[in-house]
Coordinates of C-alpha atoms and ligand atoms in Angstrom, one line a residue:
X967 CA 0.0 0.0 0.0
X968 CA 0.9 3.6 -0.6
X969 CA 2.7 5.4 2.1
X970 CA 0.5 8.3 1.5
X971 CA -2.7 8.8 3.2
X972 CA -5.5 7.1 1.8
X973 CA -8.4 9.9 1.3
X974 CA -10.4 8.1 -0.6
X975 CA -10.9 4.2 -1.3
X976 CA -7.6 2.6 -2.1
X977 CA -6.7 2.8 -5.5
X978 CA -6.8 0.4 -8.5
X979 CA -2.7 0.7 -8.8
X980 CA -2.6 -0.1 -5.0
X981 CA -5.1 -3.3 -5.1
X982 CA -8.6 -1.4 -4.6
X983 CA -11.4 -2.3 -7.3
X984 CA -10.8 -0.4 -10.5
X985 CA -13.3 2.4 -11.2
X986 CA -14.5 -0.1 -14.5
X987 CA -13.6 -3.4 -15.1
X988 CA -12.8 -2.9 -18.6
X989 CA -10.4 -1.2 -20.3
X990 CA -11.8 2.2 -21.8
X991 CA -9.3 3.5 -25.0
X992 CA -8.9 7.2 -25.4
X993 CA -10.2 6.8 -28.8
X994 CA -12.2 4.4 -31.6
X995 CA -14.2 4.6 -34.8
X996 CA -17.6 4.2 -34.8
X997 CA -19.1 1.7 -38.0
X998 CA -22.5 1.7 -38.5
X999 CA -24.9 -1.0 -40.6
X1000 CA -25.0 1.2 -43.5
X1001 CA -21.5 2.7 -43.5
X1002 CA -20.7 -1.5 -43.9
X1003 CA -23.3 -1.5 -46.7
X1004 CA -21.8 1.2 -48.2
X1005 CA -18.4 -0.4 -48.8
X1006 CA -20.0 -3.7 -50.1
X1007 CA -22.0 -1.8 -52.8
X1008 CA -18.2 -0.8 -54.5
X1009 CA -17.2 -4.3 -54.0
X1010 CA -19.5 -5.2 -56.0
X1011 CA -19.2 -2.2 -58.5
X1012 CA -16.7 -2.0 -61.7
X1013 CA -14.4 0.7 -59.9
X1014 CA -12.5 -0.5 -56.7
X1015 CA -10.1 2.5 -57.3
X1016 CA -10.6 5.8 -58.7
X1017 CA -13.6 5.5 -59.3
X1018 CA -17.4 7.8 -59.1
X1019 CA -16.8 7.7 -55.1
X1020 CA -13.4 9.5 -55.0
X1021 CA -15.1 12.2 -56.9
X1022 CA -18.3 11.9 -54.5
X1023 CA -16.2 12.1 -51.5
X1024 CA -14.2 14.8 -52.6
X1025 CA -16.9 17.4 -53.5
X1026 CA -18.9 16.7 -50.8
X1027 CA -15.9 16.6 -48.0
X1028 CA -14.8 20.0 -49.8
X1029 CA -18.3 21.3 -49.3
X1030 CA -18.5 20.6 -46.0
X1031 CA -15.3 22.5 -45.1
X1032 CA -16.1 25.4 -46.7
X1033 CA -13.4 24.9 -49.3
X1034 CA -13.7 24.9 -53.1
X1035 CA -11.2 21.7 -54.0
X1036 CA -10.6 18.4 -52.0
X1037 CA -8.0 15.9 -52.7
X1038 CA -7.7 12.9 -51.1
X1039 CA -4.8 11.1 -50.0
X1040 CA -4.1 7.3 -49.1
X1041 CA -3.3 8.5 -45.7
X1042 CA -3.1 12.2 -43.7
X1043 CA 0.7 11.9 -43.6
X1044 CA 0.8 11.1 -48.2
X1045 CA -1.8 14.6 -47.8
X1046 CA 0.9 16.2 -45.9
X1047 CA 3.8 15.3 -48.5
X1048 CA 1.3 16.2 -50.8
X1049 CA 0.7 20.2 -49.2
X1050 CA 4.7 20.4 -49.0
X1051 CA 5.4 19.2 -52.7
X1052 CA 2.5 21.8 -54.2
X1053 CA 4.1 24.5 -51.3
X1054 CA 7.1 23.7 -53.3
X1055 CA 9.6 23.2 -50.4
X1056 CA 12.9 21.6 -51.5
X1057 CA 16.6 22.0 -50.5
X1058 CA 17.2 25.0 -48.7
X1059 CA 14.5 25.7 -47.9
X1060 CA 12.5 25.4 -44.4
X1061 CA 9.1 24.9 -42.8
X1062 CA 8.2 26.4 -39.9
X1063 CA 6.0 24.2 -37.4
X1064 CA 5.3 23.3 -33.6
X1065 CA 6.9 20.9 -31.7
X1066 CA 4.1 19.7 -30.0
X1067 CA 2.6 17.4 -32.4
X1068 CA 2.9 13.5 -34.1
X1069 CA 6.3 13.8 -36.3
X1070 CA 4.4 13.0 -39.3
X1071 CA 3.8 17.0 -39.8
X1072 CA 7.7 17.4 -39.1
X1073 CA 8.3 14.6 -41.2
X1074 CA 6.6 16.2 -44.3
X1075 CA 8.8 18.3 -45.0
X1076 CA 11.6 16.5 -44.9
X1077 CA 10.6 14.3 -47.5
X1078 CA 10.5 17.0 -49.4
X1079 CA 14.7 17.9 -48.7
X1080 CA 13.6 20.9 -46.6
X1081 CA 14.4 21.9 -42.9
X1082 CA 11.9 22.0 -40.2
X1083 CA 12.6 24.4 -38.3
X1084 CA 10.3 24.8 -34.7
X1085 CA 8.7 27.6 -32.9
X1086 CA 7.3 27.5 -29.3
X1087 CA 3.8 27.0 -28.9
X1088 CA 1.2 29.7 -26.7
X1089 CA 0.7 28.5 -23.2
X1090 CA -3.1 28.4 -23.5
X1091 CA -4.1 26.6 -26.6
X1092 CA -0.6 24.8 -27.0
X1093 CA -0.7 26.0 -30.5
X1094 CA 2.4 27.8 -32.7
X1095 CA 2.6 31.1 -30.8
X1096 CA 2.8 33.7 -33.6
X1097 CA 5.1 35.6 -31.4
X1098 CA 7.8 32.5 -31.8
X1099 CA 7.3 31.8 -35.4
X1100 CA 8.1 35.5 -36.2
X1101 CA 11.3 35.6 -34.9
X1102 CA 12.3 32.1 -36.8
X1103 CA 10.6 33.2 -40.3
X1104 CA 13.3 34.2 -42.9
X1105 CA 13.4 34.6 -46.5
X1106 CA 14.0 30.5 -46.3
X1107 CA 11.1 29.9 -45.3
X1108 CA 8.6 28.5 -47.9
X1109 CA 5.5 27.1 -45.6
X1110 CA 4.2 27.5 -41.9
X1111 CA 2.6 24.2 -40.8
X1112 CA 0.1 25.0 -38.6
X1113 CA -1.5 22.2 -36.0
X1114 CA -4.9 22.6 -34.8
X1115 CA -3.9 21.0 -31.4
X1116 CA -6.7 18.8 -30.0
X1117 CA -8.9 20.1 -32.6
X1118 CA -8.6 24.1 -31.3
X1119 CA -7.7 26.2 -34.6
X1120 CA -4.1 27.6 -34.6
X1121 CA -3.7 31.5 -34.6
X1122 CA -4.9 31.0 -38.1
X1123 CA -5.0 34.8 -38.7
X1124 CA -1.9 35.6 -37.2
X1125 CA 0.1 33.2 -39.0
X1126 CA -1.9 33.6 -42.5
X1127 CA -0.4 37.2 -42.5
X1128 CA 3.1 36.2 -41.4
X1129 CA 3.1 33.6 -44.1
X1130 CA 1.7 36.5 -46.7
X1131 CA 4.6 38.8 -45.6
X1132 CA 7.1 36.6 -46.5
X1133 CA 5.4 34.8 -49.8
X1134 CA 5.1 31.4 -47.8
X1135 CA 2.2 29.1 -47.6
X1136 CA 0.3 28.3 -44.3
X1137 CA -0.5 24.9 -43.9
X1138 CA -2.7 23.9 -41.6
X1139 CA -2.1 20.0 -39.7
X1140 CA -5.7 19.9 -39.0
X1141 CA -5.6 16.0 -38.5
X1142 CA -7.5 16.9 -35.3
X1143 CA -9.8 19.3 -35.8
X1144 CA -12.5 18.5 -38.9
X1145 CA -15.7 20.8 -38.7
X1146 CA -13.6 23.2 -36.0
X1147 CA -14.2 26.9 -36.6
X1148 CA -12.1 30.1 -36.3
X1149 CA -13.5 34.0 -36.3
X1150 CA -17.1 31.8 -37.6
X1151 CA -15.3 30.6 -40.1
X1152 CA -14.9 26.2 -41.1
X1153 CA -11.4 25.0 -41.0
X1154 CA -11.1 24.0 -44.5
X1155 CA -11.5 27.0 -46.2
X1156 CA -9.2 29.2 -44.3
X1157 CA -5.4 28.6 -44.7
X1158 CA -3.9 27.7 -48.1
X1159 CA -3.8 24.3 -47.8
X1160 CA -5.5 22.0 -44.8
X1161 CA -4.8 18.4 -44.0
X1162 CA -7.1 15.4 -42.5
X1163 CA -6.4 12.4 -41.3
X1164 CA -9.0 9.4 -41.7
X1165 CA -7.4 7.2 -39.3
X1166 CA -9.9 5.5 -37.2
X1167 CA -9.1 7.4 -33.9
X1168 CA -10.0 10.4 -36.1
X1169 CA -13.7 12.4 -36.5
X1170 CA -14.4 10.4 -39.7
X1171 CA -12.7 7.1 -41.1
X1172 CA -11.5 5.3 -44.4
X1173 CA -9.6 2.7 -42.4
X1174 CA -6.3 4.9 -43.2
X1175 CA -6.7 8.1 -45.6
X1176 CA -6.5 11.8 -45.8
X1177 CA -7.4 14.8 -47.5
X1178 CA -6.4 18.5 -48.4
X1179 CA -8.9 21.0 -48.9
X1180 CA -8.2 24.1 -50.9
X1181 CA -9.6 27.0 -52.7
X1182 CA -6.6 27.3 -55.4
X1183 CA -7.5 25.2 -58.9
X1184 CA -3.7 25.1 -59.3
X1185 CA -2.5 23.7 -56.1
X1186 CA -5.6 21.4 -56.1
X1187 CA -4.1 20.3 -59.7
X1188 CA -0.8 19.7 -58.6
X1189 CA -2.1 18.0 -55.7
X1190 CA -4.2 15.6 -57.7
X1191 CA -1.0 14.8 -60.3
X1192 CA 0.9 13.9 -57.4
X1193 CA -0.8 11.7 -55.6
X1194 CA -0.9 9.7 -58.8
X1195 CA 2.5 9.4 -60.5
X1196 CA 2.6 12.9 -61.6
X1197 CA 0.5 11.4 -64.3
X1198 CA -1.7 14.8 -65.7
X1199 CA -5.0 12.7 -66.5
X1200 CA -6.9 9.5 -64.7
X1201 CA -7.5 5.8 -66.1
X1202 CA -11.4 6.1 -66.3
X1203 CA -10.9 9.7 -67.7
X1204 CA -9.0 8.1 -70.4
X1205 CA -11.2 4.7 -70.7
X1206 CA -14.5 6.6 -71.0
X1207 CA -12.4 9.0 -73.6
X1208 CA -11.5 5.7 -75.5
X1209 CA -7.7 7.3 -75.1
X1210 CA -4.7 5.6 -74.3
X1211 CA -2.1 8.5 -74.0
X1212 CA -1.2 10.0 -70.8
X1213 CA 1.8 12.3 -69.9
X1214 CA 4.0 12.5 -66.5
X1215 CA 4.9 15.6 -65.9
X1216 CA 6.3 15.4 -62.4
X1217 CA 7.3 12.8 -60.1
X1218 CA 4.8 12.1 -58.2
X1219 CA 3.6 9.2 -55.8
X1220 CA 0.7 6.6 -55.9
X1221 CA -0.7 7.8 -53.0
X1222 CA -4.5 7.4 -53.8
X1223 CA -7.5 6.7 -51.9
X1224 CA -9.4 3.6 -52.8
X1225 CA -13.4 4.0 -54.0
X1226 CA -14.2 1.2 -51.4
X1227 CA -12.4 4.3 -48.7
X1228 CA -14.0 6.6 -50.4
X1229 CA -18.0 5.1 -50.3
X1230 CA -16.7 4.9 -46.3
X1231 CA -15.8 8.0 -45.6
X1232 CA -19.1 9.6 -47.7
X1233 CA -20.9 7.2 -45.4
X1234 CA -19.5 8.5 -42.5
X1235 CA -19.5 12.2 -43.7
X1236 CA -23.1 12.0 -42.7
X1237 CA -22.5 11.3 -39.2
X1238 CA -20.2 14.2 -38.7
X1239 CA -22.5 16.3 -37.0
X1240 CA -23.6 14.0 -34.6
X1241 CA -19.7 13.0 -33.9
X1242 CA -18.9 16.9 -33.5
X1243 CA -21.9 17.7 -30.9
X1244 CA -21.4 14.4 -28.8
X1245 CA -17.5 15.3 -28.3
X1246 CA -18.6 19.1 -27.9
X1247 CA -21.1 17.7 -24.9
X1248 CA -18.2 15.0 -23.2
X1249 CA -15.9 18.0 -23.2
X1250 CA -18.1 20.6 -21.6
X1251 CA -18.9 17.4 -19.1
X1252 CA -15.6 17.0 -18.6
X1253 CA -14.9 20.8 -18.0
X1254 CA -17.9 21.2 -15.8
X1255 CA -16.8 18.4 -13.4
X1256 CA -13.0 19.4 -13.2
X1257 CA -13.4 22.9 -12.7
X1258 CA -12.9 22.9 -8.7
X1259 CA -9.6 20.6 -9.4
X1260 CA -6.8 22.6 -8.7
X1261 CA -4.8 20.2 -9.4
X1262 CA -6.0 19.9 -13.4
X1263 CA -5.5 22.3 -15.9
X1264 CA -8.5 21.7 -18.3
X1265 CA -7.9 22.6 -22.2
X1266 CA -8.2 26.4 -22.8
X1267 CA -11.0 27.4 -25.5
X1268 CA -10.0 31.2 -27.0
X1269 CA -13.1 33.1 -28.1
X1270 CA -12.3 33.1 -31.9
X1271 CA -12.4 28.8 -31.8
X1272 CA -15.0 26.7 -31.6
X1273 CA -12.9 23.2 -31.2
X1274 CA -13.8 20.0 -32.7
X1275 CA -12.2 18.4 -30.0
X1276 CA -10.4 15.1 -31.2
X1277 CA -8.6 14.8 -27.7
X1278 CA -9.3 15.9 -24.5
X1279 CA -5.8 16.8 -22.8
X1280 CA -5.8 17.9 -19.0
X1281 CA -2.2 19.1 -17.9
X1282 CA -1.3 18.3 -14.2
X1283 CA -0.9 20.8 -11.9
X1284 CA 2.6 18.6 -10.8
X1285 CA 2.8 21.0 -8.2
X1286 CA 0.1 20.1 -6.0
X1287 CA 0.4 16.8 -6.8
X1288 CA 2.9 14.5 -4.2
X1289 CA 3.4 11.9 -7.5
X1290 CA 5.0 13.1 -10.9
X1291 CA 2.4 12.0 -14.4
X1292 CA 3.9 8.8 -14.7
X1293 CA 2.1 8.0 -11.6
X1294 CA -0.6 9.8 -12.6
X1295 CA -1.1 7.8 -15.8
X1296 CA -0.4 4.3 -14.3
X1297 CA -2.9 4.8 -11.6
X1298 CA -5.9 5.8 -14.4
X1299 CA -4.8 2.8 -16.8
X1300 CA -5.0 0.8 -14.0
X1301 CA -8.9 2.0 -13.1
X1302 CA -9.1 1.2 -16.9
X1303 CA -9.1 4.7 -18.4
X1304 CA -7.3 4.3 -21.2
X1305 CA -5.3 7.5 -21.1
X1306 CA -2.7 8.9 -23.4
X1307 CA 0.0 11.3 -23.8
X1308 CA 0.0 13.6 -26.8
X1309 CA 3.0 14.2 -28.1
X1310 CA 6.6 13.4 -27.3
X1311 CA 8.0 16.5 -29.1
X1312 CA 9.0 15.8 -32.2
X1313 CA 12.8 17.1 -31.9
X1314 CA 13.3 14.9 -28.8
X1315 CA 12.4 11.6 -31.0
X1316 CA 16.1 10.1 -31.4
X1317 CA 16.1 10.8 -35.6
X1318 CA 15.6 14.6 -35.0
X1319 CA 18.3 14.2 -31.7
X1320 CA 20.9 12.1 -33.8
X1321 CA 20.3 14.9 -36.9
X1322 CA 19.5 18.2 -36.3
X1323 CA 19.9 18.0 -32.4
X1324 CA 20.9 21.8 -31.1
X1325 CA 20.7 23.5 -27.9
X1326 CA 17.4 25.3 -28.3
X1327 CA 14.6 24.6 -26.1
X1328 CA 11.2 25.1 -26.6
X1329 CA 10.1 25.9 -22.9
X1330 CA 6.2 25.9 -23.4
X1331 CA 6.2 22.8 -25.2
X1332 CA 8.4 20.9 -23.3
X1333 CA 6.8 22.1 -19.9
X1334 CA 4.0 20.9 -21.6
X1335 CA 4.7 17.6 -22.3
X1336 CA 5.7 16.6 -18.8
X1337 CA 2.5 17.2 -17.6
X1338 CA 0.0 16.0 -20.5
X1339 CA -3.1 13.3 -20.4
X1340 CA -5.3 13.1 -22.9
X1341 CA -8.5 11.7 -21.4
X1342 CA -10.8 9.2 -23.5
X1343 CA -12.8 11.2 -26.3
X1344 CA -14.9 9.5 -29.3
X1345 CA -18.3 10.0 -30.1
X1346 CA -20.1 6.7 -28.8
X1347 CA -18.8 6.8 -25.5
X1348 CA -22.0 6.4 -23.3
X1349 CA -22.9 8.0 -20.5
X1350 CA -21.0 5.9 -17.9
X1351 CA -18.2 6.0 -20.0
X1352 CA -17.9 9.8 -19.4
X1353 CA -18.8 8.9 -15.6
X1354 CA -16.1 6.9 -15.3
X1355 CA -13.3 8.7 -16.7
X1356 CA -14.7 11.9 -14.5
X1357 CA -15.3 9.7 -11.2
X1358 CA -11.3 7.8 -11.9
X1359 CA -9.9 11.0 -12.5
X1360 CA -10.8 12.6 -9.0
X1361 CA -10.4 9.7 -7.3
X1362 CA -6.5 9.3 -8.6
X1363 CA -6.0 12.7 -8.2
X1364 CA -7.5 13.2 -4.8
X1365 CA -5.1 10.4 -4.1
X1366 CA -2.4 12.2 -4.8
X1367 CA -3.3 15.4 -4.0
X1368 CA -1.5 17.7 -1.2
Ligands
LIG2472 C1 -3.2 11.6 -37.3 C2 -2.3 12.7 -37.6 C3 -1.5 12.8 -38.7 C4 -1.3 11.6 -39.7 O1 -2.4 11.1 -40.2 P1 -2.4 9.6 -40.8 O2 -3.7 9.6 -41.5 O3 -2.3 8.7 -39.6 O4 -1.2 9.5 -41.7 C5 -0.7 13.9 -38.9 N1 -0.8 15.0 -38.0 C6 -1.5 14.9 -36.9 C7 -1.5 16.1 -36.0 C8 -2.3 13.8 -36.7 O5 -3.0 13.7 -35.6

């Protein structure tokens, strides 16, 4: 048993009953009858690939957002090599983005034989802090990737007219934060170029896949070349034109989205306003019952943003805590909250160390990170679900609590 007093019944982690007896994940996809049906009717229809439904999805993903081209992506992390290629980063170049993400947005633009170069993120939303990325922006600098963190828009304004100034691209990461508004306005439709993810932890799922939304015809063209080939026409455009010549006119990837993704994520497309107001209800429920917690910082919301919230991340208040969040986190897996920690920052993963390892420090971030949990959040948690993961997180950290 714990040394410490016990204020509450013992905890899970010290041989008391867990608060659930199963384990609870911090996120999952929800499939319904027809979204199954869905992807049967293209097995059983003439295009598996490439097909009407990428097309379908598309337009009415595009719509949705508020943006006037969509382009899907075989994955979130191919849409993000694709924003970097039509950003045209190469050699010499650098993108400027935040630490405090998954390395995949980091990892973009090296692909693409550029620099990433990181900027501290604001102390509220855990977003790029303008402030930062303005004293790193330089006439090298060719895109700012932008994260939505959690699903809370970025500074999107801010950072649109430091890109402008310098005749760099923003790009916004928002992996997280699909049917999120800023200033009113749909993520989608705002920065140059904006990334989702499809992953099935993700708003909306293809099994894996991704998409970037954009009102420029000509990035949306070079967008669409590159994801297959850099080939400048389609197979069925060229079977229903009875044509069999095709050019490639840049090297490009096959990084495309399969119809049977595509009838998936159209099928789920319909559920996404459902998804968005059940998250938008567990967080207020979450914010309502940890507001006397001194001991929890709850996820800040800035007037301009209405979040879409894909996590829910508290930050311990170490200081009143007698445990550090290692602790912390054993103890809530252990009442079978399946908690996480998002993210590691990307420079202190050993291939950014080994590489580009320097002395800066991103103080926010890293503070950051040594006191993160991100808290179960999906749409068909039920109602004890959210009961639990309230009633184990006050019980641990009364625990713990000085
Ligand atoms: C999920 C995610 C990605 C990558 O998306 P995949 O579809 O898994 O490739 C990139 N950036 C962020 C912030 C993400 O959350």
């Amino acid at each position: 048993m714990s040394a410490l007093p016990t204020k509450l019944e013992a905890l899970a982690i010290h041989g008391g009953a867990p608060v659930r007896s199963t384990l609870l994940p911090y996120g999952r996809q929800s499939l319904d009858d027809d979204d199954i049906q869905a992807v049967v009717n293209v097995l059983q229809s003439d295009w598996l690939t490439t097909g009407p439904k990428v097309v379908e999805f598309e337009e009415r993903f595009a719509a949705r957002v508020g943006a006037r081209h969509g382009v899907s992506f075989s994955s979130g992390t191919a849409a993000l090599h694709g924003a970097a290629f039509a950003a045209g980063l190469g050699p010499g170049d650098e993108g400027i983005t935040t630490p405090l993400t998954f390395c995949a947005t980091a990892n973009c633009i090296l692909y693409q034989g550029a620099m990433p170069v990181f900027a501290d993120v604001s102390a509220d939303t855990l977003n790029l802090d303008p402030q930062e990325v303005s004293r790193k922006i330089s006439a090298r600098t060719k895109a700012i990737f932008a994260v939505d963190f959690a699903g809370h828009p970025a500074a999107l304004d801010e950072l649109g007219e430091l890109a402008k100034g310098r005749g760099a691209f923003l790009i916004e990461d928002a992996c997280h934060a699909l049917g999120a508004e800023f200033q009113g306005k749909r993520v989608g439709g705002i920065a140059d170029m904006t990334v989702f993810s499809f992953h099935p932890v993700k708003h909306l799922t293809t099994g894996e896949g991704g998409m970037v939304a954009t009102n420029d015809a000509r990035l949306a063209e070079t967008l669409r070349r590159f994801r297959n080939h850099g080939i400048s026409s389609e197979a069925r455009q060229r079977q229903e034109a009875g044509q069999w010549f095709y050019e490639m006119v840049l090297l490009g990837f096959n990084y495309r989205l399969t119809d049977i993704a595509c009838a998936l994520g159209l099928s789920q497309l319909e559920k996404l306003p459902a998804n968005l107001a059940r998250r938008r209800e567990i967080a207020a429920q979450y914010t309502e019952a940890f507001r006397d917690l001194n001991a929890i910082v709850v996820p800040a919301v800035r007037e301009e943003a209405h979040p879409a919230w894909h996590l829910y991340p508290i930050r311990l208040n170490l200081e009143m805590l007698a445990v550090g969040r290692g602790e912390v986190f054993r103890s809530l897996r252990a009442e079978n909250i399946g908690v996480n920690v998002h993210y590691i920052p990307v420079h202190q993963h050993p291939y950014y160390r080994e590489r580009f390892g320097s002395e800066e420090i991103y103080p926010v971030a890293e503070d950051a990170y040594g006191r993160l949990i991100s808290l179960p959040m999906f749409h068909s948690m039920t109602a004890q679900d959210v009961e639990d993961v309230i009633r184990a997180v006050r019980r641990v950290v009364g625990h713990y609590g000085r």
